mmCIF file of C-alpha atoms in Angstrom:
data_model
loop_
_atom_site.group_PDB
_atom_site.id
_atom_site.type_symbol
_atom_site.label_atom_id
_atom_site.label_comp_id
_atom_site.label_asym_id
_atom_site.label_seq_id
_atom_site.Cartn_x
_atom_site.Cartn_y
_atom_site.Cartn_z
ATOM 1 C CA MET H 492 48.632 158.456 226.082
ATOM 2 C CA SER H 493 45.520 160.274 224.945
ATOM 3 C CA GLU H 494 42.175 158.825 223.900
ATOM 4 C CA LEU H 495 40.608 160.368 220.808
ATOM 5 C CA SER H 496 36.986 159.615 220.010
ATOM 6 C CA THR H 497 36.159 158.787 216.394
ATOM 7 C CA SER H 498 32.983 157.572 214.725
ATOM 8 C CA GLN H 499 34.630 154.147 214.518
ATOM 9 C CA GLY H 500 35.648 153.904 218.189
ATOM 10 C CA PRO H 501 38.438 155.164 220.485
ATOM 11 C CA LEU H 502 41.794 155.890 218.848
ATOM 12 C CA TRP H 503 44.706 155.967 221.302
ATOM 13 C CA VAL H 504 47.552 158.392 220.581
ATOM 14 C CA HIS H 505 51.083 158.585 222.031
ATOM 15 C CA PRO H 506 51.806 162.356 221.970
ATOM 16 C CA PHE H 507 55.437 163.444 221.799
ATOM 17 C CA GLY H 508 55.527 167.182 222.416
ATOM 18 C CA GLU H 509 52.552 169.503 222.379
ATOM 19 C CA LEU H 510 49.338 168.870 220.479
ATOM 20 C CA PRO H 511 48.197 169.580 217.856
ATOM 21 C CA ALA H 512 51.307 167.998 216.410
ATOM 22 C CA ALA H 513 53.270 168.901 213.306
ATOM 23 C CA VAL H 514 53.591 165.210 212.339
ATOM 24 C CA VAL H 515 51.225 162.239 212.487
ATOM 25 C CA ALA H 516 53.091 158.908 212.268
ATOM 26 C CA LEU H 517 51.522 155.519 211.497
ATOM 27 C CA HIS H 518 53.375 152.446 212.750
ATOM 28 C CA GLY H 519 53.976 149.049 211.185
ATOM 29 C CA PHE H 520 52.355 145.657 211.792
ATOM 30 C CA THR H 521 52.890 144.168 215.295
ATOM 31 C CA LEU H 522 53.986 147.562 216.682
ATOM 32 C CA ASP H 523 52.147 150.574 218.122
ATOM 33 C CA GLY H 524 52.562 154.332 218.225
ATOM 34 C CA GLY H 525 55.375 154.073 220.750
ATOM 35 C CA MET H 526 57.736 152.789 218.037
ATOM 36 C CA VAL H 527 58.572 156.347 216.949
ATOM 37 C CA ALA H 528 59.894 157.629 220.288
ATOM 38 C CA GLU H 529 63.484 157.970 219.056
ATOM 39 C CA LEU H 530 62.355 159.531 215.795
ATOM 40 C CA ALA H 531 60.262 162.069 217.721
ATOM 41 C CA ALA H 532 63.341 163.117 219.688
ATOM 42 C CA GLU H 533 65.076 163.976 216.402
ATOM 43 C CA LEU H 534 62.233 166.112 215.001
ATOM 44 C CA ASP H 535 61.207 169.705 215.643
ATOM 45 C CA GLY H 536 57.570 170.151 216.591
ATOM 46 C CA GLY H 537 55.176 167.665 218.142
ATOM 47 C CA LEU H 538 54.602 164.151 216.827
ATOM 48 C CA ALA H 539 51.326 162.257 217.276
ATOM 49 C CA PRO H 540 51.481 158.514 216.549
ATOM 50 C CA PRO H 541 48.182 156.668 217.060
ATOM 51 C CA ASP H 542 47.826 152.968 217.703
ATOM 52 C CA LEU H 543 46.323 151.650 214.480
ATOM 53 C CA PRO H 544 43.255 149.363 214.597
ATOM 54 C CA GLY H 545 44.152 145.905 215.853
ATOM 55 C CA HIS H 546 47.150 147.301 217.742
ATOM 56 C CA GLY H 547 47.869 148.751 221.161
ATOM 57 C CA ARG H 548 44.853 150.169 222.983
ATOM 58 C CA THR H 549 42.893 151.409 219.969
ATOM 59 C CA GLU H 550 39.394 149.930 219.737
ATOM 60 C CA VAL H 551 38.342 151.038 216.248
ATOM 61 C CA GLU H 552 36.059 148.383 214.778
ATOM 62 C CA PRO H 553 35.889 146.636 212.391
ATOM 63 C CA VAL H 554 39.629 146.263 211.871
ATOM 64 C CA THR H 555 39.842 147.110 208.182
ATOM 65 C CA THR H 556 41.860 149.418 205.980
ATOM 66 C CA ALA H 557 38.762 151.507 205.248
ATOM 67 C CA MET H 558 38.009 152.004 208.948
ATOM 68 C CA ALA H 559 41.652 152.829 209.671
ATOM 69 C CA VAL H 560 41.633 155.474 206.926
ATOM 70 C CA THR H 561 38.408 156.969 208.278
ATOM 71 C CA ALA H 562 39.690 157.081 211.868
ATOM 72 C CA ILE H 563 43.012 158.677 210.877
ATOM 73 C CA ALA H 564 41.214 161.218 208.684
ATOM 74 C CA GLU H 565 38.956 162.163 211.599
ATOM 75 C CA MET H 566 41.996 162.553 213.840
ATOM 76 C CA MET H 567 43.743 164.796 211.318
ATOM 77 C CA ALA H 568 40.624 166.862 210.661
ATOM 78 C CA GLY H 569 41.113 168.376 214.118
ATOM 79 C CA MET H 570 44.680 169.416 213.305
ATOM 80 C CA THR H 571 46.272 172.026 211.051
ATOM 81 C CA ARG H 572 47.341 169.991 208.025
ATOM 82 C CA PRO H 573 50.198 168.018 209.590
ATOM 83 C CA LEU H 574 52.804 166.032 207.729
ATOM 84 C CA LEU H 575 51.690 162.397 207.536
ATOM 85 C CA LEU H 576 54.366 159.722 207.875
ATOM 86 C CA GLY H 577 53.671 156.019 207.504
ATOM 87 C CA TYR H 578 55.976 153.049 208.061
ATOM 88 C CA SER H 579 55.413 149.655 206.363
ATOM 89 C CA GLN H 580 51.751 148.748 207.055
ATOM 90 C CA GLY H 581 51.297 152.319 208.226
ATOM 91 C CA ALA H 582 52.686 153.551 204.915
ATOM 92 C CA ARG H 583 49.952 151.727 203.013
ATOM 93 C CA ILE H 584 47.307 153.336 205.213
ATOM 94 C CA ALA H 585 48.983 156.755 204.993
ATOM 95 C CA LEU H 586 48.941 156.534 201.217
ATOM 96 C CA GLN H 587 45.219 155.762 201.207
ATOM 97 C CA VAL H 588 44.573 158.716 203.534
ATOM 98 C CA ALA H 589 46.578 160.973 201.207
ATOM 99 C CA LEU H 590 44.696 159.795 198.137
ATOM 100 C CA ASN H 591 41.243 160.066 199.709
ATOM 101 C CA HIS H 592 41.712 163.090 201.996
ATOM 102 C CA PRO H 593 44.453 165.240 200.424
ATOM 103 C CA GLU H 594 43.050 168.423 201.988
ATOM 104 C CA LEU H 595 44.085 167.190 205.453
ATOM 105 C CA ILE H 596 47.793 166.730 204.717
ATOM 106 C CA SER H 597 50.631 169.194 204.160
ATOM 107 C CA ALA H 598 53.129 166.537 203.042
ATOM 108 C CA LEU H 599 53.446 162.748 202.867
ATOM 109 C CA VAL H 600 56.400 160.537 203.834
ATOM 110 C CA LEU H 601 56.245 156.817 203.086
ATOM 111 C CA VAL H 602 58.902 154.729 204.850
ATOM 112 C CA SER H 603 59.464 151.097 203.806
ATOM 113 C CA GLY H 604 56.164 151.382 201.962
ATOM 114 C CA SER H 605 54.358 149.750 199.066
ATOM 115 C CA PRO H 606 51.660 151.245 196.826
ATOM 116 C CA GLY H 607 49.812 147.915 196.860
ATOM 117 C CA LEU H 608 49.633 144.706 194.881
ATOM 118 C CA PRO H 609 47.972 143.934 191.528
ATOM 119 C CA GLU H 610 44.726 141.982 191.693
ATOM 120 C CA GLN H 611 46.091 138.471 191.140
ATOM 121 C CA ALA H 612 48.881 138.996 193.654
ATOM 122 C CA ARG H 613 46.326 140.257 196.201
ATOM 123 C CA LYS H 614 44.316 137.051 195.803
ATOM 124 C CA LEU H 615 47.392 134.945 196.523
ATOM 125 C CA ARG H 616 48.386 137.200 199.409
ATOM 126 C CA LYS H 617 44.912 136.888 200.949
ATOM 127 C CA VAL H 618 45.375 133.122 201.215
ATOM 128 C CA ALA H 619 48.826 133.579 202.780
ATOM 129 C CA ASP H 620 47.579 136.242 205.203
ATOM 130 C CA GLU H 621 44.699 134.043 206.318
ATOM 131 C CA GLY H 622 47.114 131.198 206.997
ATOM 132 C CA LEU H 623 49.394 133.468 209.020
ATOM 133 C CA ALA H 624 46.459 134.975 210.933
ATOM 134 C CA ALA H 625 45.301 131.480 211.892
ATOM 135 C CA ARG H 626 48.822 130.657 213.066
ATOM 136 C CA ILE H 627 48.947 133.789 215.239
ATOM 137 C CA GLU H 628 45.729 132.693 216.937
ATOM 138 C CA LYS H 629 47.045 129.146 217.388
ATOM 139 C CA ILE H 630 50.512 129.818 218.827
ATOM 140 C CA GLY H 631 49.900 133.047 220.751
ATOM 141 C CA ILE H 632 51.550 136.436 220.822
ATOM 142 C CA SER H 633 54.939 135.601 222.358
ATOM 143 C CA ARG H 634 55.824 132.747 220.024
ATOM 144 C CA PHE H 635 54.497 134.608 217.001
ATOM 145 C CA ILE H 636 56.565 137.714 217.731
ATOM 146 C CA ASP H 637 59.673 135.545 218.026
ATOM 147 C CA GLU H 638 58.890 133.976 214.644
ATOM 148 C CA TRP H 639 58.158 137.401 213.129
ATOM 149 C CA LEU H 640 61.477 138.778 214.334
ATOM 150 C CA ALA H 641 63.308 135.722 212.985
ATOM 151 C CA ASN H 642 62.281 136.706 209.446
ATOM 152 C CA PRO H 643 65.269 138.294 207.661
ATOM 153 C CA VAL H 644 63.118 141.223 206.475
ATOM 154 C CA THR H 645 61.576 142.102 209.848
ATOM 155 C CA ALA H 646 64.471 141.002 212.091
ATOM 156 C CA THR H 647 65.962 143.536 214.491
ATOM 157 C CA ASP H 648 69.460 142.012 214.636
ATOM 158 C CA ALA H 649 71.042 145.223 213.339
ATOM 159 C CA VAL H 650 70.467 147.094 216.612
ATOM 160 C CA ALA H 651 71.940 146.633 220.090
ATOM 161 C CA LYS H 652 70.533 143.988 222.445
ATOM 162 C CA ALA H 653 68.810 146.482 224.776
ATOM 163 C CA LYS H 654 67.070 148.111 221.828
ATOM 164 C CA ARG H 655 65.976 144.720 220.464
ATOM 165 C CA GLN H 656 64.525 143.803 223.839
ATOM 166 C CA ALA H 657 62.607 147.075 224.102
ATOM 167 C CA ASP H 658 61.247 146.612 220.585
ATOM 168 C CA ARG H 659 60.121 143.068 221.362
ATOM 169 C CA GLN H 660 58.445 144.184 224.596
ATOM 170 C CA LEU H 661 56.532 146.874 222.708
ATOM 171 C CA ARG H 662 55.265 144.260 220.235
ATOM 172 C CA LEU H 663 54.191 141.969 223.085
ATOM 173 C CA GLU H 664 51.770 144.654 224.276
ATOM 174 C CA ASN H 665 49.523 143.579 221.402
ATOM 175 C CA SER H 666 47.243 140.548 221.480
ATOM 176 C CA ALA H 667 47.191 137.542 219.166
ATOM 177 C CA THR H 668 43.469 137.939 218.420
ATOM 178 C CA ARG H 669 43.751 141.587 217.440
ATOM 179 C CA LEU H 670 46.922 141.148 215.391
ATOM 180 C CA ALA H 671 45.211 138.350 213.481
ATOM 181 C CA ALA H 672 42.313 140.716 212.805
ATOM 182 C CA ALA H 673 44.755 143.400 211.638
ATOM 183 C CA LEU H 674 46.395 140.980 209.236
ATOM 184 C CA ARG H 675 43.050 139.900 207.790
ATOM 185 C CA GLY H 676 41.636 143.409 207.551
ATOM 186 C CA MET H 677 44.687 145.597 206.895
ATOM 187 C CA GLY H 678 47.228 143.264 205.300
ATOM 188 C CA GLN H 679 48.495 143.827 201.780
ATOM 189 C CA ALA H 680 45.620 141.767 200.377
ATOM 190 C CA SER H 681 43.091 144.286 201.723
ATOM 191 C CA VAL H 682 44.620 147.474 200.280
ATOM 192 C CA PRO H 683 43.691 148.745 196.793
ATOM 193 C CA ASP H 684 46.586 148.924 194.353
ATOM 194 C CA ALA H 685 47.535 152.613 194.126
ATOM 195 C CA THR H 686 50.519 152.195 191.801
ATOM 196 C CA GLU H 687 48.911 154.173 188.978
ATOM 197 C CA ARG H 688 47.826 156.969 191.355
ATOM 198 C CA ILE H 689 51.207 157.862 192.848
ATOM 199 C CA GLY H 690 51.836 160.483 190.195
ATOM 200 C CA SER H 691 48.551 162.222 191.053
ATOM 201 C CA LEU H 692 49.302 162.830 194.745
ATOM 202 C CA GLN H 693 48.380 166.437 195.487
ATOM 203 C CA MET H 694 50.968 167.195 198.189
ATOM 204 C CA PRO H 695 54.766 167.104 198.463
ATOM 205 C CA ALA H 696 55.859 163.521 199.066
ATOM 206 C CA ALA H 697 59.010 161.617 199.972
ATOM 207 C CA PHE H 698 59.747 157.905 199.618
ATOM 208 C CA VAL H 699 62.196 156.483 202.154
ATOM 209 C CA ALA H 700 63.697 153.014 202.555
ATOM 210 C CA GLY H 701 66.752 151.314 203.955
ATOM 211 C CA ARG H 702 69.271 150.629 201.203
ATOM 212 C CA ARG H 703 69.776 147.047 202.447
ATOM 213 C CA ASP H 704 66.027 146.413 202.105
ATOM 214 C CA HIS H 705 66.259 145.703 198.387
ATOM 215 C CA LYS H 706 62.558 145.047 197.748
ATOM 216 C CA TYR H 707 61.344 148.212 199.442
ATOM 217 C CA ALA H 708 64.227 150.293 198.135
ATOM 218 C CA GLU H 709 63.048 149.334 194.642
ATOM 219 C CA LEU H 710 59.454 150.216 195.534
ATOM 220 C CA ALA H 711 60.567 153.595 196.925
ATOM 221 C CA SER H 712 62.525 154.204 193.721
ATOM 222 C CA ALA H 713 59.553 153.317 191.538
ATOM 223 C CA MET H 714 57.162 155.570 193.461
ATOM 224 C CA ALA H 715 59.632 158.450 193.444
ATOM 225 C CA THR H 716 60.256 158.018 189.712
ATOM 226 C CA ALA H 717 56.495 158.204 189.076
ATOM 227 C CA ARG H 718 56.665 161.745 190.474
ATOM 228 C CA GLY H 719 59.915 162.723 188.803
ATOM 229 C CA GLN H 720 61.818 162.494 192.108
ATOM 230 C CA ARG H 721 64.580 160.467 193.652
ATOM 231 C CA PRO H 722 64.005 158.131 196.596
ATOM 232 C CA LEU H 723 65.640 158.780 199.959
ATOM 233 C CA LEU H 724 67.627 155.611 200.669
ATOM 234 C CA ILE H 725 69.278 155.236 204.077
ATOM 235 C CA ASN H 726 72.717 153.636 203.920
ATOM 236 C CA GLY H 727 73.285 150.610 206.134
ATOM 237 C CA ALA H 728 69.629 150.204 207.095
ATOM 238 C CA GLY H 729 67.098 147.492 206.309
ATOM 239 C CA HIS H 730 63.312 147.320 206.521
ATOM 240 C CA ASN H 731 63.285 148.432 210.174
ATOM 241 C CA VAL H 732 64.856 151.708 209.119
ATOM 242 C CA ILE H 733 63.156 153.866 211.787
ATOM 243 C CA LEU H 734 64.408 151.538 214.533
ATOM 244 C CA GLU H 735 67.870 151.237 213.014
ATOM 245 C CA ALA H 736 68.494 154.828 211.899
ATOM 246 C CA PRO H 737 66.018 157.307 213.440
ATOM 247 C CA ARG H 738 68.348 160.280 212.998
ATOM 248 C CA ALA H 739 68.955 159.499 209.316
ATOM 249 C CA VAL H 740 65.186 159.178 208.748
ATOM 250 C CA ALA H 741 64.555 162.494 210.531
ATOM 251 C CA THR H 742 67.217 164.159 208.383
ATOM 252 C CA ALA H 743 65.745 162.682 205.212
#
């Protein structure tokens, strides 16, 4: 791992291949940059996945969407316009980076991503996120991860036992306190709704989802349609599409 200084604090990066990398990848909630190891093996050129605020070893403070966007933009400013890929929570942050710092990005790939929620839905989600954050702090990291992986959307049942165990162990490297902060500061309630801005993205973009993940497949379709494109839907995969089908995602 490499430590990268930003104005918001240290950002830790898991480099796969030589730096500067051709791809920057932003992970999902409860994960860290190590989640893309199999994807990196399928790609040409280096891949640099940072631990997002509230995750892994990154110490960017405060843990908010705005600070995450700033830290990622500072990281990318020292690179030669890499492709930016974001998965789930990372996709929301990647989209905000693309909208606010388009000059830093050669292309954008959103995997299992959402453009955001309308205002009323964000208010309701904020209440739900606060309740879940409080539960994380109450029950601790191990029990919470087990509950998180029992959710049909985020479950990892589609992959082999050894792969499930490795994924769970990676998630356990986080802490309950910092994941709770990430949920409060970078959950869906904290991200501006960018639905109406998708069509104005200034770089080539792709919208990827697992075909079995009906909600996010529909969101990928809607975002692609806003740009006159088709989504890239991975057959047989769900929300954890990078874990389940890294080669298919790399090909897409």
